[in-house]
PDB file of C-alpha atoms in Angstrom:
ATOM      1  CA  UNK A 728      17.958  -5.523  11.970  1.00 85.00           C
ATOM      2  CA  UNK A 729      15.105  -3.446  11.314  1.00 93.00           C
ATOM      3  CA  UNK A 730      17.041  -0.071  11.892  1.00 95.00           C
ATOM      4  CA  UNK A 731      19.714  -0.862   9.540  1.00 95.00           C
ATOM      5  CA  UNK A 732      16.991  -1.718   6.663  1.00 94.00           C
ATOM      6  CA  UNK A 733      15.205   1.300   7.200  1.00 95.00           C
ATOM      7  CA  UNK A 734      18.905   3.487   6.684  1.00 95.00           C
ATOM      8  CA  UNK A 735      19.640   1.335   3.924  1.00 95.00           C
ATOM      9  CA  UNK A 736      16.264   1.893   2.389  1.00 94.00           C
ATOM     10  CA  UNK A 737      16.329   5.337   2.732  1.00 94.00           C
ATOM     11  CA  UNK A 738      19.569   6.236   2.402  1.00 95.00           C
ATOM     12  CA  UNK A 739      19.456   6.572  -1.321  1.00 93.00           C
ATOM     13  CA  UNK A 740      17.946   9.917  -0.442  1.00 92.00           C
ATOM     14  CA  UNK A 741      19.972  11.050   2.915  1.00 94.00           C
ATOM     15  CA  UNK A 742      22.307   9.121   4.964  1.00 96.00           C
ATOM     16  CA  UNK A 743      21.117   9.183   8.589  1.00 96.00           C
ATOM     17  CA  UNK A 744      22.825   7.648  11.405  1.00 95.00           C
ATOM     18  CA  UNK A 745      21.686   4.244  12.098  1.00 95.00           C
ATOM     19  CA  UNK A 746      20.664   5.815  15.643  1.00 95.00           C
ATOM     20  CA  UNK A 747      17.805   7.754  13.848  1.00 96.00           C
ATOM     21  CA  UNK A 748      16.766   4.403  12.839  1.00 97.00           C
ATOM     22  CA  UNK A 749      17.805   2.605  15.985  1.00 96.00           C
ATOM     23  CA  UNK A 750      14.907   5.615  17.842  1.00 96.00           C
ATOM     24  CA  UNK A 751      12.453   5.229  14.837  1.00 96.00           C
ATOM     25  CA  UNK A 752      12.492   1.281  14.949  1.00 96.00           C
ATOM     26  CA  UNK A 753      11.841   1.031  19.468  1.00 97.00           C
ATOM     27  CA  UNK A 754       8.426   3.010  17.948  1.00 97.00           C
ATOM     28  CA  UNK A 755       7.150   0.813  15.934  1.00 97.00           C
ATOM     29  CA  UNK A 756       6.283  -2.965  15.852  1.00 97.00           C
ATOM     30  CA  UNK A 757       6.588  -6.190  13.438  1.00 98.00           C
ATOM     31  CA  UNK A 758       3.314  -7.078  12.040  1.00 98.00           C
ATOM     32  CA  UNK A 759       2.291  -9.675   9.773  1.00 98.00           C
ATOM     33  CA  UNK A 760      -0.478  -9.404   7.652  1.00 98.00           C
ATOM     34  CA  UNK A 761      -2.523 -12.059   5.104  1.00 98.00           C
ATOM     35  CA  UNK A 762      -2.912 -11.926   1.421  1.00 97.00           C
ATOM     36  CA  UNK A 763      -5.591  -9.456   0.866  1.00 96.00           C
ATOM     37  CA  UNK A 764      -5.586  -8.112   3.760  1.00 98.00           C
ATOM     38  CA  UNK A 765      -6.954  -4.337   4.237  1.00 98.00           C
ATOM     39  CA  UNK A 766      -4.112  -2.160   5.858  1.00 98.00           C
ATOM     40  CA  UNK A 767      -6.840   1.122   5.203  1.00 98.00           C
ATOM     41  CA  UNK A 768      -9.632   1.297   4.181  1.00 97.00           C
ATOM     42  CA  UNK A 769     -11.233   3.514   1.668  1.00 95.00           C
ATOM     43  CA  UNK A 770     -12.316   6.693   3.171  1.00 96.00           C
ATOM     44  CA  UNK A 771     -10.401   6.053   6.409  1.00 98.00           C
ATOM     45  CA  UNK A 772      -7.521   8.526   7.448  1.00 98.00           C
ATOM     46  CA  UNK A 773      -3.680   6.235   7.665  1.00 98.00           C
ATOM     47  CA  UNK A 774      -2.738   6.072  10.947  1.00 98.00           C
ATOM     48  CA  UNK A 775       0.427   4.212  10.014  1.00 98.00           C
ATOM     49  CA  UNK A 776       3.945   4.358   8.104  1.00 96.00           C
ATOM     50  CA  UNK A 777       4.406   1.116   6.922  1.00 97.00           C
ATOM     51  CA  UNK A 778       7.996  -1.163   5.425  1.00 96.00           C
ATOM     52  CA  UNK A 779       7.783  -4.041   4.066  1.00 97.00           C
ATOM     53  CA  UNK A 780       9.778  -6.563   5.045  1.00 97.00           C
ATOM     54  CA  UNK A 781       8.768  -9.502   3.229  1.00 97.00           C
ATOM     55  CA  UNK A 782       5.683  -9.229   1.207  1.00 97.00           C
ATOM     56  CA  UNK A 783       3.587  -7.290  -1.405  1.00 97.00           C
ATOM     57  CA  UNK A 784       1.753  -4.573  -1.277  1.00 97.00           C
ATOM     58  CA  UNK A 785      -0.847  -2.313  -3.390  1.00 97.00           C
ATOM     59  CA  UNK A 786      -2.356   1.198  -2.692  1.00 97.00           C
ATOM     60  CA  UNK A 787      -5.519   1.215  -4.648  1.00 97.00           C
ATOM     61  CA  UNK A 788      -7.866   4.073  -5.867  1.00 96.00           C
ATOM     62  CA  UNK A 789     -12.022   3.616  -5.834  1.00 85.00           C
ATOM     63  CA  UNK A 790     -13.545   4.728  -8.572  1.00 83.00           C
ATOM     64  CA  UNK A 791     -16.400   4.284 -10.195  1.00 83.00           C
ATOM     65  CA  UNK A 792     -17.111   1.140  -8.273  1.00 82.00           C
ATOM     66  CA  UNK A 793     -13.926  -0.492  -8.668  1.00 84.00           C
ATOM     67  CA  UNK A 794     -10.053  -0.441  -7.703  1.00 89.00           C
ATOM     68  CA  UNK A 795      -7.909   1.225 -10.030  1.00 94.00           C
ATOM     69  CA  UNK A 796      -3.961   0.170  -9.070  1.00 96.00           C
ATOM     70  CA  UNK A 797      -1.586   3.261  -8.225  1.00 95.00           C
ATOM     71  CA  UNK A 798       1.152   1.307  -6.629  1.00 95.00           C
ATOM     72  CA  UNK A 799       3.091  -1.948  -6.406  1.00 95.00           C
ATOM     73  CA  UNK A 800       5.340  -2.170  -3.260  1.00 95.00           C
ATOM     74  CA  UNK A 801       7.917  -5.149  -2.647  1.00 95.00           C
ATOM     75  CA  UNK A 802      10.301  -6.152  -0.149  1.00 95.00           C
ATOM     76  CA  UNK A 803      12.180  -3.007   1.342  1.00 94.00           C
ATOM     77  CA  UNK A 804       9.676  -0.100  -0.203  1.00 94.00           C
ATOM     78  CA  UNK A 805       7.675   1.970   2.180  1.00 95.00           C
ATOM     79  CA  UNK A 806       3.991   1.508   1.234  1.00 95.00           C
ATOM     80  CA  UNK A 807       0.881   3.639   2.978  1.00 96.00           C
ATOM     81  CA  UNK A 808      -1.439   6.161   1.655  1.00 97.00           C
ATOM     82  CA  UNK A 809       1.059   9.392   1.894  1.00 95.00           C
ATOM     83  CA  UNK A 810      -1.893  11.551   1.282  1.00 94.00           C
ATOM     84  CA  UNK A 811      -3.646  10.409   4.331  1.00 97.00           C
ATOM     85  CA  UNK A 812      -0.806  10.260   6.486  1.00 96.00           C
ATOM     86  CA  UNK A 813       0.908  13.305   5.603  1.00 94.00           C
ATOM     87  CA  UNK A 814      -2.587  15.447   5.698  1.00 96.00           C
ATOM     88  CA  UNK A 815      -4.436  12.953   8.397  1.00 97.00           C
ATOM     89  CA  UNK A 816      -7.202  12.916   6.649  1.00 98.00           C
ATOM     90  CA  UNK A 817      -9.601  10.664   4.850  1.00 98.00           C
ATOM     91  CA  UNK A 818      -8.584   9.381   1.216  1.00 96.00           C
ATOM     92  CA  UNK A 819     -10.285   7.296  -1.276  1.00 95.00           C
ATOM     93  CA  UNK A 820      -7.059   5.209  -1.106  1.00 96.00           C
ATOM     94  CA  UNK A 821      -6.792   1.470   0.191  1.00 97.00           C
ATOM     95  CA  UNK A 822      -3.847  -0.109   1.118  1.00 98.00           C
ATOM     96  CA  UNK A 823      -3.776  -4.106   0.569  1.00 98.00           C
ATOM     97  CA  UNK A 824      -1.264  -6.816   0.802  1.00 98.00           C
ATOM     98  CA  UNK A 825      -1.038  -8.552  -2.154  1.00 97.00           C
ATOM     99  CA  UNK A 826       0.467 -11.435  -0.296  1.00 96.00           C
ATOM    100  CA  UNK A 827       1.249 -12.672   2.962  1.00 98.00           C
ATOM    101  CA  UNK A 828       3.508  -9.826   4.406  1.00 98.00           C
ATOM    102  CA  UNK A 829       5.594  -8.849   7.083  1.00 98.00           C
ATOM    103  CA  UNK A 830       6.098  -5.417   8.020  1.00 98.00           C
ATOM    104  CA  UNK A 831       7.719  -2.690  10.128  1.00 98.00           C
ATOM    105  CA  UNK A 832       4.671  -0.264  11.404  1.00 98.00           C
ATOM    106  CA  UNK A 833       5.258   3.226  13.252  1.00 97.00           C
ATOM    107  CA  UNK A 834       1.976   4.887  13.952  1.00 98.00           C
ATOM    108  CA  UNK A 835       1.738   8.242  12.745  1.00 97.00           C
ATOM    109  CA  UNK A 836       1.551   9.922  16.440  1.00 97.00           C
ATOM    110  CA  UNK A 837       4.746   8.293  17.492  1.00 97.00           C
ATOM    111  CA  UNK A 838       6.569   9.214  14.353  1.00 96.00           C
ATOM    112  CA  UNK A 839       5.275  12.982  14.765  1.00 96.00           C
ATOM    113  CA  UNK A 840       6.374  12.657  18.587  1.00 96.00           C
ATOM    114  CA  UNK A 841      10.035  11.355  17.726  1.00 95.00           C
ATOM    115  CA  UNK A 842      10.705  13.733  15.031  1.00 95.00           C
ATOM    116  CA  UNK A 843       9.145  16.596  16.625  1.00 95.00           C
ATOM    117  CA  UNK A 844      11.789  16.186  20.012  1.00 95.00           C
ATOM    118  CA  UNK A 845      15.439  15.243  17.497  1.00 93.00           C
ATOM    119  CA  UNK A 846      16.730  18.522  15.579  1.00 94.00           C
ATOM    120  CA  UNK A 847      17.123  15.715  12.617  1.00 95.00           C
ATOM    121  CA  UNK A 848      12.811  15.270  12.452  1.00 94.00           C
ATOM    122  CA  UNK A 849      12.813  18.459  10.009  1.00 94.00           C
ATOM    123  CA  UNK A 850      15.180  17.033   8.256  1.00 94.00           C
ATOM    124  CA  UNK A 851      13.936  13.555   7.755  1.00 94.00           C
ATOM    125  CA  UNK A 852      10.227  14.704   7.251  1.00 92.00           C
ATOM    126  CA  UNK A 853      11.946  17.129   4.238  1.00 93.00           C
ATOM    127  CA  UNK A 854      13.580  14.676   2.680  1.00 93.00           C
ATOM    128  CA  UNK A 855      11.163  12.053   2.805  1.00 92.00           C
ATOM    129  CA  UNK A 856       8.984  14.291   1.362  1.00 91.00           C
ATOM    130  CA  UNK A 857      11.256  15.233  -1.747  1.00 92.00           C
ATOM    131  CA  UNK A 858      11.549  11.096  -2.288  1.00 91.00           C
ATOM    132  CA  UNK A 859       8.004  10.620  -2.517  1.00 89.00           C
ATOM    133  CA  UNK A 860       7.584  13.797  -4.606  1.00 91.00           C
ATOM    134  CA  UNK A 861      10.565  12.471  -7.123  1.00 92.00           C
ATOM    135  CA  UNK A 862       9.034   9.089  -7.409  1.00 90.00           C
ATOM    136  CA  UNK A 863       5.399  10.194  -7.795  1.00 90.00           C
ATOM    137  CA  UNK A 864       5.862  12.511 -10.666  1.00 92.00           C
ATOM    138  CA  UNK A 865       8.113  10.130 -12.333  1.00 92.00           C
ATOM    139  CA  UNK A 866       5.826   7.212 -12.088  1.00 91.00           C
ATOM    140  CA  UNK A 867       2.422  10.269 -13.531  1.00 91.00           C
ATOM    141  CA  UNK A 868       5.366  11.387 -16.921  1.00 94.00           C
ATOM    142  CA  UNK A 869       5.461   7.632 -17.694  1.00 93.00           C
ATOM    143  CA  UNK A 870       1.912   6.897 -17.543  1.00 90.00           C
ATOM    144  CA  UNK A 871       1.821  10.598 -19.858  1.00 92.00           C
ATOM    145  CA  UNK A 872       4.652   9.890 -22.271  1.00 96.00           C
ATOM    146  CA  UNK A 873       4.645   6.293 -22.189  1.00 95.00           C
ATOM    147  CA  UNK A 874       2.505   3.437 -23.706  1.00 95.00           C
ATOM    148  CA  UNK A 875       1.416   0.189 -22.004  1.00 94.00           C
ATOM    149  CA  UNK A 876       3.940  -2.114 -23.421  1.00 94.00           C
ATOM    150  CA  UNK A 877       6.123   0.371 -22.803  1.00 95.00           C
ATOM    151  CA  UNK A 878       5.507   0.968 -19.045  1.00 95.00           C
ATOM    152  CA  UNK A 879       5.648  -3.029 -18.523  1.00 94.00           C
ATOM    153  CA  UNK A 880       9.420  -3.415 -19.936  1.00 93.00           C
ATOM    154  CA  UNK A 881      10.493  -0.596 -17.345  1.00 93.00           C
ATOM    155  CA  UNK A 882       8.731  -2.312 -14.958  1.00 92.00           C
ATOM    156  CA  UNK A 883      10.232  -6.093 -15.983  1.00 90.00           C
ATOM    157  CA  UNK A 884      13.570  -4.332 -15.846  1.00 92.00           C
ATOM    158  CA  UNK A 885      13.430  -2.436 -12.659  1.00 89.00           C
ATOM    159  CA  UNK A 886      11.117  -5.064 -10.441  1.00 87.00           C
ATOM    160  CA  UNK A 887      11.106  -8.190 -12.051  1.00 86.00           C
ATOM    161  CA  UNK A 888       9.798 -10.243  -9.735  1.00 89.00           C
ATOM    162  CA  UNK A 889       6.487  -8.304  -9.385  1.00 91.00           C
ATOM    163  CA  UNK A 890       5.117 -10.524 -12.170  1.00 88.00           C
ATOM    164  CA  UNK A 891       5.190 -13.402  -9.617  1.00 90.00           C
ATOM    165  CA  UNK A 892       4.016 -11.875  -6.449  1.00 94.00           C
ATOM    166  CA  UNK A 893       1.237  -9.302  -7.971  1.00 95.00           C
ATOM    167  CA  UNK A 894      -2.078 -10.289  -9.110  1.00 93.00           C
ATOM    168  CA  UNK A 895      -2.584  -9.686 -12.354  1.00 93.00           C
ATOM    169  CA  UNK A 896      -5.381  -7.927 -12.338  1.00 94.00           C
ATOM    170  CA  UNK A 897      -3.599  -5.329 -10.344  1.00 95.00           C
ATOM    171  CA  UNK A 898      -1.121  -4.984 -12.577  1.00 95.00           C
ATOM    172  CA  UNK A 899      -3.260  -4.019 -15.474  1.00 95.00           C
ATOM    173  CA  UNK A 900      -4.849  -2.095 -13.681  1.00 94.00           C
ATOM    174  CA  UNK A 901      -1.624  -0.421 -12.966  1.00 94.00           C
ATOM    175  CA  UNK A 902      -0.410  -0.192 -16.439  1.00 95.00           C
ATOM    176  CA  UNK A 903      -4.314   1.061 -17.696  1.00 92.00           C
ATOM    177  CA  UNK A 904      -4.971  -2.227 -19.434  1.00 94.00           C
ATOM    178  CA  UNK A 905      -7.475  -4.684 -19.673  1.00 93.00           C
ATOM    179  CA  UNK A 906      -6.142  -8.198 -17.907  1.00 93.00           C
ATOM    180  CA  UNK A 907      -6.033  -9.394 -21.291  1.00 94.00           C
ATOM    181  CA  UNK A 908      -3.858  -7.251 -22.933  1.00 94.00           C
ATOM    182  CA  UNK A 909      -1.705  -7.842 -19.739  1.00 94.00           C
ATOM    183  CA  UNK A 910      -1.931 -11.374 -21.163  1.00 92.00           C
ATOM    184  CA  UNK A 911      -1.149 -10.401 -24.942  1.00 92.00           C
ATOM    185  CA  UNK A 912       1.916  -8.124 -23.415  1.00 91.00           C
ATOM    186  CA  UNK A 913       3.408 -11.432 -21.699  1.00 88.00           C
ATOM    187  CA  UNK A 914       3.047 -13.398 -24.614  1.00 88.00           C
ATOM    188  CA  UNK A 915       4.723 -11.141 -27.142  1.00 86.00           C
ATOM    189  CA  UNK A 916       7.845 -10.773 -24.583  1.00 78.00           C
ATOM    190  CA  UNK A 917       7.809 -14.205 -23.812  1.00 70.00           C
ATOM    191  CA  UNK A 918      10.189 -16.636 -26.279  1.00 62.00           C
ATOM    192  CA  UNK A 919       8.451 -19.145 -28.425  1.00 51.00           C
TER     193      UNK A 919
END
């Protein structure tokens, strides 16, 4: 079951066969995590690749002495700190669960040892890299280009549920706003 999420995931960028994912999935395990839990810590180098399953998670910048948001993850998103796993080394970057979660986990060595021995690893590593590149630069021409209220009805529209399952203080974080303008932002949409 795991293997065919992972191709379905990702196969909005390439279309492996579900034996990549069959390999990729014997590597890794199922783990469950808490709400709040810390995946990585701040200044700590990712050791793993992580899917969520069922859950929420948050990759979170320190700075100044507090979190600043920089990502909301649901079900069926891949969530670490790329940085840190790409470059294996230390970020500022913490990855949280927002709520109780299940994931898939491969540790860094074991993907590296996979794709390094299948004539598909270049491939995979390439593409996955072009995703994350896509996604990133979209999400920093919003947060340029587009205002608070602005960035909240994209994200209403495209994840709707992340209202629900996110604290709202990470959200407003996310969006650059204070928790209550979040609040101000929900009552305007909301019908009176």
């Amino acid at each position: 079951m795991t293997a065919k999420l992972l191709k379905k995931t990702f196969d909005a960028y390439y279309s492996f066969p579900v034996s990549v994912w069959n390999e990729i999935a014997k590597a890794g395990e199922i783990a469950h995590f808490k709400r709040e839990a810390v995946l990585k810590e701040v200044h700590q180098t990712e050791k793993h690749l992580n899917f969520i399953l069922h859950g929420s998670m948050g990759i979170l910048l320190w700075k100044k002495n507090n979190f600043l948001c920089t990502d909301m993850l649901l079900d069926n998103e891949f969530a670490c700190d790329y940085l840190s796993f790409i470059t294996q080394q230390a970020t500022p970057f913490e990855v949280i669960a927002f709520e109780n979660s299940t994931i898939f986990r491969i540790s860094y060595d074991n993907l590296w040892q996979i794709t390094n021995r299948n004539n598909w690893g270049d491939k995979l590593w390439r593409y996955a890299s072009q995703a994350l590149y896509v996604d990133k630069h979209i999400q920093y021409l919003q947060s340029l280009t587009l205002n608070a209220a602005q960035r909240y009805e994209l994200m209403i529209a495209h994840q709707p549920y992340i209202l629900q399952r996110v604290p709202q203080k990470y959200i407003a974080s996310y969006l650059g706003i204070t928790p209550q303008s979040l609040s101000r932002l929900r009552r305007k949409r909301s019908p009176h």
